Amino acid sequence: MSIDQLVSQMTLEEKVHMLHGSGKFTSAGVERLGVPALTSTDGPLGVREEIQNDSWAAAGWDNDFATFFPAGGGLSATWNLDLAKQYGEAIGQEARARNKHVLLAPAVNLIRSPLGGRNFEYFTEDPFLNKQLAVPYVLGLQAQDVISCVKHYAINNQETLRGSIDVQADERTIREMYLPVFKAAVQEGNAYSVMSAYNQFRGAYLSENDYMLNTILRDEWGFKGFVMSDWGAVHSTVESAKYGLDIEMGTEIDDYDQWYFSEALIGAVKDGKVDEAVIDAKVKNILYAMNQVHAIDTTGRKSGSINTPEHLEVAYNVAKESIVLLKNENNLLPLKDDQVKSIAVIGDNAKRKHANQGFGAGVKTKTEVTPFDAITTKYPNVKVNYAQGYEEKYLPNDLDRSWGLPIDYSADSNLIKEAVEAASNSDVAVVFAGSNRLVETEAEDRKGLRLPFAQEELIAAVKAANPNTIVVMIAGAPYDVSNVHEQVDALVWSWFNGSKAGDAIVDVLFGVVNPSGKLPVTFPKKLEDSPAHATNSFPGGPDVVTYQEGILVGYRWFDTKNVEPFYPFGFGLSYTTFDYSEPKVMNNGGTITLSLDIANTGDVAGKEIVQVYFGKNNSSIERAAKELKGFAKVELKAGETQQLSVEVPVSELAYYDVETSSWKVESGEYTVWVGASSRDIRSEVSVSLD
Ligand code: BGC
């Protein structure tokens, strides 16, 4: 039966009840017509544990164990588009195996401030890297017969006051910075669903934002799927119905009939306030998406698989390519397993698991290898001297929750003493520090960049006891690591990195894996250097936040304003070195191609991420000094040279012209920088456009 025929046979009541939750993660179908209830699940870190239909309590299943995939920060630090696709495929197979139609992922909001509570889940501060990663993820996911619900649409870049704040950002800023990832997910990734965010934009909630949902998403971008609200993000019946919402989810009223899109919507249609054609259109959006994933006629539908060795392998591959080597002096790393007889394994993060904790979705997993597990399993002959070193501690407070609490920065001298002893008795000391998912969490932004729990004092003491001290940070967002960087010779960054996080870290420490991750965000020297803070516009409030920095988000600000970052965007070291030849530039009118040779000049194989930035000379409009427009990740054996081409479509150089509401490419001369990071530029060439 065609979608039109199906809808024509439904009663108004049947149609409207398809438009609101009938459980925490379901909305009704029409059984008599063979339309099943629509089932959804979180989310970015892996398929969420099954919960009860009407409450957040665990359903108590014993077959809902899932793979814990690296959080967004980890995936983006790989800069590896094949891995993004494999990630989407694997998580999609898991969602299918759990019989879900919709996966509430990927989470792709741009990282505006280093303090954003959900930075760990999101990808990057750069709109180009963001969309490059999102598209293969969505394609891989949806190819498993699962709908991708891309979230959170849009301009949802803080947790503070997220349920009410009205974001004001100018048109060029949203078009060039915050929307490209959603546009690409819809147009190139064919995403069948989008989640409307909690906040308001220019005075209207995102679940009733005519401009964002109707004008941009549907009319301009041609979106054909459904808009599902974030959980509890709906505030009206008639406005939400008219202005583009399709499914209301998560409203905090027990009786589903009392939701905005239930009896009240039936009443609004009967009263003539909402046209029944509007309801039909919504039902069709849902049925369209369901059809795409064979949810109604299930012939040939993929069945999926969960918690498999193959998926663990994907999680491992992402984790191992995401780890960023930030400092490595005196060749302290990699460790030589024939020389290291004993290791002090120190720090709360040596044994901490990150699959759950914090507000929001986690993963119930059978596998989470910690660094401690990995060292003891992989190197049974190395003596491990473990010490916790520091403890998660919070100041007394009357907040009735476990996450986002005021941090206690005082050191515990006993724990430090134990750590010093372990370090003194070992050949090397590795401190696993950073943060955790109670510090970085949905629903709460961080208060500052300071590393929690006095870990600097611990690290100083350990370093004094053992000069061969290595620090591994496990976290999802920038911190002030200047003190740690000063103190130690080797500093490694890992993320909330999934089921195989510990294996990946230990393989990097011992040189089984040559680190190849690069930072997808800028680490500022101090908070006030970051654009949203330099302009005193984060988190704003009480009612409005205005994005004063405009298009100068992330490194665009640092480069344009000549502010020195602590670690620049795109930075990451390797155990080998790479030489870049001068690039040749070809411009065929539609595409600019940069060709260069890249050589591995060291003695181990490695991967390099070659980055291409563009800047416009003498632009007639405000521009960032440079913008990422292309990149390639290449693998080279020791001594190997490869020719590499990076293609940049000229359309990527366009700016959004507010006067004509269109994209324009300025003619004239552009500077092109090829580099190993946004600040490690290896060559500069220019190209002219007519
Ligand atoms: C989050 C969403 C999530 C939803 C359902 C909300 O709090 O913002 O990302 O998908 O909950 O768990």
PDB file of N, CA, C and O in Angstrom, residues 527-585:
ATOM      1  N   LEU A 527      40.900  30.643  29.637  1.00  0.00           N
ATOM      2  CA  LEU A 527      39.519  30.648  29.166  1.00  0.00           C
ATOM      3  C   LEU A 527      39.178  31.922  28.392  1.00  0.00           C
ATOM      4  O   LEU A 527      38.538  31.879  27.342  1.00  0.00           O
ATOM      5  N   GLU A 528      39.655  33.068  28.904  1.00  0.00           N
ATOM      6  CA  GLU A 528      39.305  34.360  28.296  1.00  0.00           C
ATOM      7  C   GLU A 528      39.853  34.500  26.883  1.00  0.00           C
ATOM      8  O   GLU A 528      39.494  35.428  26.171  1.00  0.00           O
ATOM      9  N   ASP A 529      40.751  33.593  26.487  1.00  0.00           N
ATOM     10  CA  ASP A 529      41.246  33.650  25.105  1.00  0.00           C
ATOM     11  C   ASP A 529      40.257  33.042  24.120  1.00  0.00           C
ATOM     12  O   ASP A 529      40.335  33.292  22.927  1.00  0.00           O
ATOM     13  N   SER A 530      39.367  32.207  24.618  1.00  0.00           N
ATOM     14  CA  SER A 530      38.399  31.538  23.740  1.00  0.00           C
ATOM     15  C   SER A 530      37.333  32.533  23.300  1.00  0.00           C
ATOM     16  O   SER A 530      36.880  33.345  24.105  1.00  0.00           O
ATOM     17  N   PRO A 531      36.900  32.448  22.052  1.00  0.00           N
ATOM     18  CA  PRO A 531      36.031  33.494  21.497  1.00  0.00           C
ATOM     19  C   PRO A 531      34.764  33.801  22.297  1.00  0.00           C
ATOM     20  O   PRO A 531      34.463  34.968  22.540  1.00  0.00           O
ATOM     21  N   ALA A 532      34.054  32.768  22.729  1.00  0.00           N
ATOM     22  CA  ALA A 532      32.791  33.042  23.423  1.00  0.00           C
ATOM     23  C   ALA A 532      33.050  33.703  24.779  1.00  0.00           C
ATOM     24  O   ALA A 532      32.177  34.388  25.315  1.00  0.00           O
ATOM     25  N   HIS A 533      34.247  33.476  25.322  1.00  0.00           N
ATOM     26  CA  HIS A 533      34.590  34.052  26.622  1.00  0.00           C
ATOM     27  C   HIS A 533      35.279  35.398  26.450  1.00  0.00           C
ATOM     28  O   HIS A 533      35.066  36.319  27.243  1.00  0.00           O
ATOM     29  N   ALA A 534      36.077  35.519  25.400  1.00  0.00           N
ATOM     30  CA  ALA A 534      36.718  36.808  25.109  1.00  0.00           C
ATOM     31  C   ALA A 534      35.643  37.864  24.867  1.00  0.00           C
ATOM     32  O   ALA A 534      35.825  39.038  25.186  1.00  0.00           O
ATOM     33  N   THR A 535      34.536  37.448  24.293  1.00  0.00           N
ATOM     34  CA  THR A 535      33.444  38.385  24.005  1.00  0.00           C
ATOM     35  C   THR A 535      32.408  38.377  25.123  1.00  0.00           C
ATOM     36  O   THR A 535      31.326  38.941  24.973  1.00  0.00           O
ATOM     37  N   ASN A 536      32.756  37.710  26.195  1.00  0.00           N
ATOM     38  CA  ASN A 536      31.885  37.679  27.365  1.00  0.00           C
ATOM     39  C   ASN A 536      30.460  37.264  26.996  1.00  0.00           C
ATOM     40  O   ASN A 536      29.493  37.841  27.465  1.00  0.00           O
ATOM     41  N   SER A 537      30.351  36.249  26.169  1.00  0.00           N
ATOM     42  CA  SER A 537      29.007  35.860  25.732  1.00  0.00           C
ATOM     43  C   SER A 537      28.741  34.364  25.900  1.00  0.00           C
ATOM     44  O   SER A 537      28.020  33.761  25.114  1.00  0.00           O
ATOM     45  N   PHE A 538      29.308  33.779  26.910  1.00  0.00           N
ATOM     46  CA  PHE A 538      28.974  32.400  27.275  1.00  0.00           C
ATOM     47  C   PHE A 538      28.827  32.351  28.794  1.00  0.00           C
ATOM     48  O   PHE A 538      29.733  32.811  29.479  1.00  0.00           O
ATOM     49  N   PRO A 539      27.813  31.801  29.375  1.00  0.00           N
ATOM     50  CA  PRO A 539      26.629  31.233  28.725  1.00  0.00           C
ATOM     51  C   PRO A 539      25.499  32.241  28.556  1.00  0.00           C
ATOM     52  O   PRO A 539      24.388  31.829  28.207  1.00  0.00           O
ATOM     53  N   GLY A 540      25.780  33.511  28.766  1.00  0.00           N
ATOM     54  CA  GLY A 540      24.717  34.515  28.617  1.00  0.00           C
ATOM     55  C   GLY A 540      23.645  34.341  29.677  1.00  0.00           C
ATOM     56  O   GLY A 540      23.917  33.863  30.778  1.00  0.00           O
ATOM     57  N   GLY A 541      22.441  34.732  29.367  1.00  0.00           N
ATOM     58  CA  GLY A 541      21.339  34.588  30.298  1.00  0.00           C
ATOM     59  C   GLY A 541      21.003  35.901  30.963  1.00  0.00           C
ATOM     60  O   GLY A 541      21.679  36.895  30.727  1.00  0.00           O
ATOM     61  N   PRO A 542      19.952  35.958  31.770  1.00  0.00           N
ATOM     62  CA  PRO A 542      19.090  34.823  32.100  1.00  0.00           C
ATOM     63  C   PRO A 542      18.173  34.389  30.940  1.00  0.00           C
ATOM     64  O   PRO A 542      17.741  33.252  30.906  1.00  0.00           O
ATOM     65  N   ASP A 543      17.926  35.295  29.994  1.00  0.00           N
ATOM     66  CA  ASP A 543      16.978  34.919  28.935  1.00  0.00           C
ATOM     67  C   ASP A 543      17.648  34.665  27.591  1.00  0.00           C
ATOM     68  O   ASP A 543      17.222  33.808  26.835  1.00  0.00           O
ATOM     69  N   VAL A 544      18.671  35.456  27.325  1.00  0.00           N
ATOM     70  CA  VAL A 544      19.230  35.466  25.970  1.00  0.00           C
ATOM     71  C   VAL A 544      20.730  35.221  26.008  1.00  0.00           C
ATOM     72  O   VAL A 544      21.409  35.660  26.925  1.00  0.00           O
ATOM     73  N   VAL A 545      21.236  34.513  25.011  1.00  0.00           N
ATOM     74  CA  VAL A 545      22.682  34.484  24.786  1.00  0.00           C
ATOM     75  C   VAL A 545      22.918  34.950  23.362  1.00  0.00           C
ATOM     76  O   VAL A 545      22.244  34.497  22.435  1.00  0.00           O
ATOM     77  N   THR A 546      23.834  35.900  23.211  1.00  0.00           N
ATOM     78  CA  THR A 546      24.138  36.418  21.873  1.00  0.00           C
ATOM     79  C   THR A 546      25.538  35.967  21.497  1.00  0.00           C
ATOM     80  O   THR A 546      26.486  36.183  22.247  1.00  0.00           O
ATOM     81  N   TYR A 547      25.648  35.322  20.357  1.00  0.00           N
ATOM     82  CA  TYR A 547      26.944  34.792  19.920  1.00  0.00           C
ATOM     83  C   TYR A 547      27.776  35.936  19.340  1.00  0.00           C
ATOM     84  O   TYR A 547      27.842  36.147  18.142  1.00  0.00           O
ATOM     85  N   GLN A 548      28.420  36.661  20.251  1.00  0.00           N
ATOM     86  CA  GLN A 548      29.135  37.886  19.867  1.00  0.00           C
ATOM     87  C   GLN A 548      30.314  37.616  18.942  1.00  0.00           C
ATOM     88  O   GLN A 548      30.694  38.472  18.152  1.00  0.00           O
ATOM     89  N   GLU A 549      30.914  36.452  19.066  1.00  0.00           N
ATOM     90  CA  GLU A 549      32.100  36.176  18.246  1.00  0.00           C
ATOM     91  C   GLU A 549      31.732  35.884  16.796  1.00  0.00           C
ATOM     92  O   GLU A 549      32.614  35.830  15.929  1.00  0.00           O
ATOM     93  N   GLY A 550      30.446  35.716  16.538  1.00  0.00           N
ATOM     94  CA  GLY A 550      30.000  35.503  15.165  1.00  0.00           C
ATOM     95  C   GLY A 550      30.645  34.299  14.518  1.00  0.00           C
ATOM     96  O   GLY A 550      30.637  33.201  15.074  1.00  0.00           O
ATOM     97  N   ILE A 551      31.213  34.515  13.327  1.00  0.00           N
ATOM     98  CA  ILE A 551      31.794  33.393  12.586  1.00  0.00           C
ATOM     99  C   ILE A 551      33.150  32.969  13.140  1.00  0.00           C
ATOM    100  O   ILE A 551      33.704  31.967  12.701  1.00  0.00           O
ATOM    101  N   LEU A 552      33.682  33.739  14.082  1.00  0.00           N
ATOM    102  CA  LEU A 552      35.038  33.422  14.556  1.00  0.00           C
ATOM    103  C   LEU A 552      35.005  32.430  15.723  1.00  0.00           C
ATOM    104  O   LEU A 552      35.417  32.730  16.838  1.00  0.00           O
ATOM    105  N   VAL A 553      34.542  31.248  15.431  1.00  0.00           N
ATOM    106  CA  VAL A 553      34.479  30.176  16.431  1.00  0.00           C
ATOM    107  C   VAL A 553      35.810  29.415  16.392  1.00  0.00           C
ATOM    108  O   VAL A 553      36.412  29.251  15.330  1.00  0.00           O
ATOM    109  N   GLY A 554      36.256  28.965  17.545  1.00  0.00           N
ATOM    110  CA  GLY A 554      37.428  28.091  17.605  1.00  0.00           C
ATOM    111  C   GLY A 554      38.684  28.759  17.073  1.00  0.00           C
ATOM    112  O   GLY A 554      38.933  29.945  17.306  1.00  0.00           O
ATOM    113  N   TYR A 555      39.459  27.978  16.290  1.00  0.00           N
ATOM    114  CA  TYR A 555      40.742  28.501  15.813  1.00  0.00           C
ATOM    115  C   TYR A 555      40.567  29.716  14.903  1.00  0.00           C
ATOM    116  O   TYR A 555      41.482  30.515  14.734  1.00  0.00           O
ATOM    117  N   ARG A 556      39.388  29.857  14.286  1.00  0.00           N
ATOM    118  CA  ARG A 556      39.171  31.029  13.436  1.00  0.00           C
ATOM    119  C   ARG A 556      39.398  32.308  14.235  1.00  0.00           C
ATOM    120  O   ARG A 556      39.928  33.285  13.725  1.00  0.00           O
ATOM    121  N   TRP A 557      38.975  32.306  15.490  1.00  0.00           N
ATOM    122  CA  TRP A 557      39.180  33.465  16.365  1.00  0.00           C
ATOM    123  C   TRP A 557      40.659  33.625  16.693  1.00  0.00           C
ATOM    124  O   TRP A 557      41.231  34.709  16.548  1.00  0.00           O
ATOM    125  N   PHE A 558      41.283  32.552  17.135  1.00  0.00           N
ATOM    126  CA  PHE A 558      42.689  32.623  17.566  1.00  0.00           C
ATOM    127  C   PHE A 558      43.574  33.123  16.423  1.00  0.00           C
ATOM    128  O   PHE A 558      44.468  33.948  16.618  1.00  0.00           O
ATOM    129  N   ASP A 559      43.333  32.617  15.227  1.00  0.00           N
ATOM    130  CA  ASP A 559      44.162  32.997  14.082  1.00  0.00           C
ATOM    131  C   ASP A 559      43.890  34.431  13.638  1.00  0.00           C
ATOM    132  O   ASP A 559      44.805  35.170  13.312  1.00  0.00           O
ATOM    133  N   THR A 560      42.618  34.794  13.630  1.00  0.00           N
ATOM    134  CA  THR A 560      42.258  36.127  13.132  1.00  0.00           C
ATOM    135  C   THR A 560      42.679  37.213  14.118  1.00  0.00           C
ATOM    136  O   THR A 560      43.119  38.282  13.725  1.00  0.00           O
ATOM    137  N   LYS A 561      42.560  36.900  15.402  1.00  0.00           N
ATOM    138  CA  LYS A 561      42.889  37.904  16.427  1.00  0.00           C
ATOM    139  C   LYS A 561      44.324  37.770  16.925  1.00  0.00           C
ATOM    140  O   LYS A 561      44.701  38.425  17.899  1.00  0.00           O
ATOM    141  N   ASN A 562      45.067  36.884  16.292  1.00  0.00           N
ATOM    142  CA  ASN A 562      46.453  36.660  16.718  1.00  0.00           C
ATOM    143  C   ASN A 562      46.585  36.322  18.193  1.00  0.00           C
ATOM    144  O   ASN A 562      47.389  36.913  18.916  1.00  0.00           O
ATOM    145  N   VAL A 563      45.803  35.422  18.642  1.00  0.00           N
ATOM    146  CA  VAL A 563      45.898  34.940  20.019  1.00  0.00           C
ATOM    147  C   VAL A 563      46.582  33.575  19.971  1.00  0.00           C
ATOM    148  O   VAL A 563      46.188  32.704  19.194  1.00  0.00           O
ATOM    149  N   GLU A 564      47.607  33.428  20.776  1.00  0.00           N
ATOM    150  CA  GLU A 564      48.359  32.169  20.789  1.00  0.00           C
ATOM    151  C   GLU A 564      47.565  31.109  21.564  1.00  0.00           C
ATOM    152  O   GLU A 564      47.227  31.309  22.718  1.00  0.00           O
ATOM    153  N   PRO A 565      47.246  29.989  20.947  1.00  0.00           N
ATOM    154  CA  PRO A 565      46.562  28.935  21.715  1.00  0.00           C
ATOM    155  C   PRO A 565      47.585  28.127  22.517  1.00  0.00           C
ATOM    156  O   PRO A 565      48.782  28.235  22.262  1.00  0.00           O
ATOM    157  N   PHE A 566      47.122  27.307  23.423  1.00  0.00           N
ATOM    158  CA  PHE A 566      48.067  26.406  24.095  1.00  0.00           C
ATOM    159  C   PHE A 566      48.388  25.244  23.156  1.00  0.00           C
ATOM    160  O   PHE A 566      49.545  24.996  22.846  1.00  0.00           O
ATOM    161  N   TYR A 567      47.347  24.521  22.730  1.00  0.00           N
ATOM    162  CA  TYR A 567      47.512  23.559  21.636  1.00  0.00           C
ATOM    163  C   TYR A 567      46.574  23.987  20.526  1.00  0.00           C
ATOM    164  O   TYR A 567      45.369  24.139  20.754  1.00  0.00           O
ATOM    165  N   PRO A 568      47.107  24.161  19.346  1.00  0.00           N
ATOM    166  CA  PRO A 568      46.232  24.608  18.256  1.00  0.00           C
ATOM    167  C   PRO A 568      45.326  23.505  17.726  1.00  0.00           C
ATOM    168  O   PRO A 568      45.626  22.312  17.882  1.00  0.00           O
ATOM    169  N   PHE A 569      44.281  23.915  17.087  1.00  0.00           N
ATOM    170  CA  PHE A 569      43.396  23.011  16.359  1.00  0.00           C
ATOM    171  C   PHE A 569      44.236  22.205  15.361  1.00  0.00           C
ATOM    172  O   PHE A 569      45.104  22.740  14.684  1.00  0.00           O
ATOM    173  N   GLY A 570      43.955  20.920  15.284  1.00  0.00           N
ATOM    174  CA  GLY A 570      44.629  20.079  14.296  1.00  0.00           C
ATOM    175  C   GLY A 570      45.981  19.555  14.738  1.00  0.00           C
ATOM    176  O   GLY A 570      46.671  18.875  13.986  1.00  0.00           O
ATOM    177  N   PHE A 571      46.361  19.831  16.000  1.00  0.00           N
ATOM    178  CA  PHE A 571      47.697  19.449  16.482  1.00  0.00           C
ATOM    179  C   PHE A 571      47.730  18.013  17.002  1.00  0.00           C
ATOM    180  O   PHE A 571      46.783  17.540  17.626  1.00  0.00           O
ATOM    181  N   GLY A 572      48.832  17.345  16.750  1.00  0.00           N
ATOM    182  CA  GLY A 572      49.061  16.010  17.304  1.00  0.00           C
ATOM    183  C   GLY A 572      50.386  15.491  16.774  1.00  0.00           C
ATOM    184  O   GLY A 572      50.690  15.658  15.590  1.00  0.00           O
ATOM    185  N   LEU A 573      51.188  14.885  17.650  1.00  0.00           N
ATOM    186  CA  LEU A 573      52.510  14.391  17.257  1.00  0.00           C
ATOM    187  C   LEU A 573      52.436  12.913  16.903  1.00  0.00           C
ATOM    188  O   LEU A 573      51.406  12.266  17.047  1.00  0.00           O
ATOM    189  N   SER A 574      53.583  12.403  16.477  1.00  0.00           N
ATOM    190  CA  SER A 574      53.678  11.013  16.056  1.00  0.00           C
ATOM    191  C   SER A 574      55.022  10.484  16.556  1.00  0.00           C
ATOM    192  O   SER A 574      55.888  11.259  16.963  1.00  0.00           O
ATOM    193  N   TYR A 575      55.201   9.168  16.489  1.00  0.00           N
ATOM    194  CA  TYR A 575      56.521   8.609  16.806  1.00  0.00           C
ATOM    195  C   TYR A 575      57.451   8.697  15.608  1.00  0.00           C
ATOM    196  O   TYR A 575      58.601   8.301  15.671  1.00  0.00           O
ATOM    197  N   THR A 576      56.905   9.172  14.479  1.00  0.00           N
ATOM    198  CA  THR A 576      57.775   9.396  13.335  1.00  0.00           C
ATOM    199  C   THR A 576      57.630  10.846  12.898  1.00  0.00           C
ATOM    200  O   THR A 576      56.934  11.633  13.548  1.00  0.00           O
ATOM    201  N   THR A 577      58.309  11.193  11.824  1.00  0.00           N
ATOM    202  CA  THR A 577      58.243  12.568  11.322  1.00  0.00           C
ATOM    203  C   THR A 577      57.857  12.525   9.850  1.00  0.00           C
ATOM    204  O   THR A 577      58.148  11.557   9.156  1.00  0.00           O
ATOM    205  N   PHE A 578      57.197  13.580   9.404  1.00  0.00           N
ATOM    206  CA  PHE A 578      56.720  13.619   8.017  1.00  0.00           C
ATOM    207  C   PHE A 578      57.249  14.869   7.333  1.00  0.00           C
ATOM    208  O   PHE A 578      57.256  15.945   7.921  1.00  0.00           O
ATOM    209  N   ASP A 579      57.656  14.676   6.112  1.00  0.00           N
ATOM    210  CA  ASP A 579      58.097  15.804   5.290  1.00  0.00           C
ATOM    211  C   ASP A 579      57.043  16.092   4.234  1.00  0.00           C
ATOM    212  O   ASP A 579      56.535  15.164   3.606  1.00  0.00           O
ATOM    213  N   TYR A 580      56.763  17.356   4.035  1.00  0.00           N
ATOM    214  CA  TYR A 580      55.782  17.750   3.020  1.00  0.00           C
ATOM    215  C   TYR A 580      56.526  18.417   1.864  1.00  0.00           C
ATOM    216  O   TYR A 580      57.322  19.321   2.100  1.00  0.00           O
ATOM    217  N   SER A 581      56.224  18.022   0.632  1.00  0.00           N
ATOM    218  CA  SER A 581      56.811  18.756  -0.495  1.00  0.00           C
ATOM    219  C   SER A 581      55.958  19.995  -0.766  1.00  0.00           C
ATOM    220  O   SER A 581      54.853  20.126  -0.249  1.00  0.00           O
ATOM    221  N   GLU A 582      56.492  20.889  -1.591  1.00  0.00           N
ATOM    222  CA  GLU A 582      55.702  22.046  -2.026  1.00  0.00           C
ATOM    223  C   GLU A 582      54.487  21.540  -2.807  1.00  0.00           C
ATOM    224  O   GLU A 582      54.645  20.708  -3.701  1.00  0.00           O
ATOM    225  N   PRO A 583      53.318  22.011  -2.508  1.00  0.00           N
ATOM    226  CA  PRO A 583      52.160  21.512  -3.266  1.00  0.00           C
ATOM    227  C   PRO A 583      52.054  22.163  -4.650  1.00  0.00           C
ATOM    228  O   PRO A 583      52.446  23.309  -4.833  1.00  0.00           O
ATOM    229  N   LYS A 584      51.534  21.389  -5.594  1.00  0.00           N
ATOM    230  CA  LYS A 584      51.156  21.959  -6.898  1.00  0.00           C
ATOM    231  C   LYS A 584      49.661  22.231  -6.817  1.00  0.00           C
ATOM    232  O   LYS A 584      48.901  21.425  -6.295  1.00  0.00           O
ATOM    233  N   VAL A 585      49.264  23.362  -7.365  1.00  0.00           N
ATOM    234  CA  VAL A 585      47.845  23.712  -7.315  1.00  0.00           C
ATOM    235  C   VAL A 585      47.268  23.676  -8.715  1.00  0.00           C
ATOM    236  O   VAL A 585      47.855  24.232  -9.649  1.00  0.00           O
TER     237      VAL A 585
END
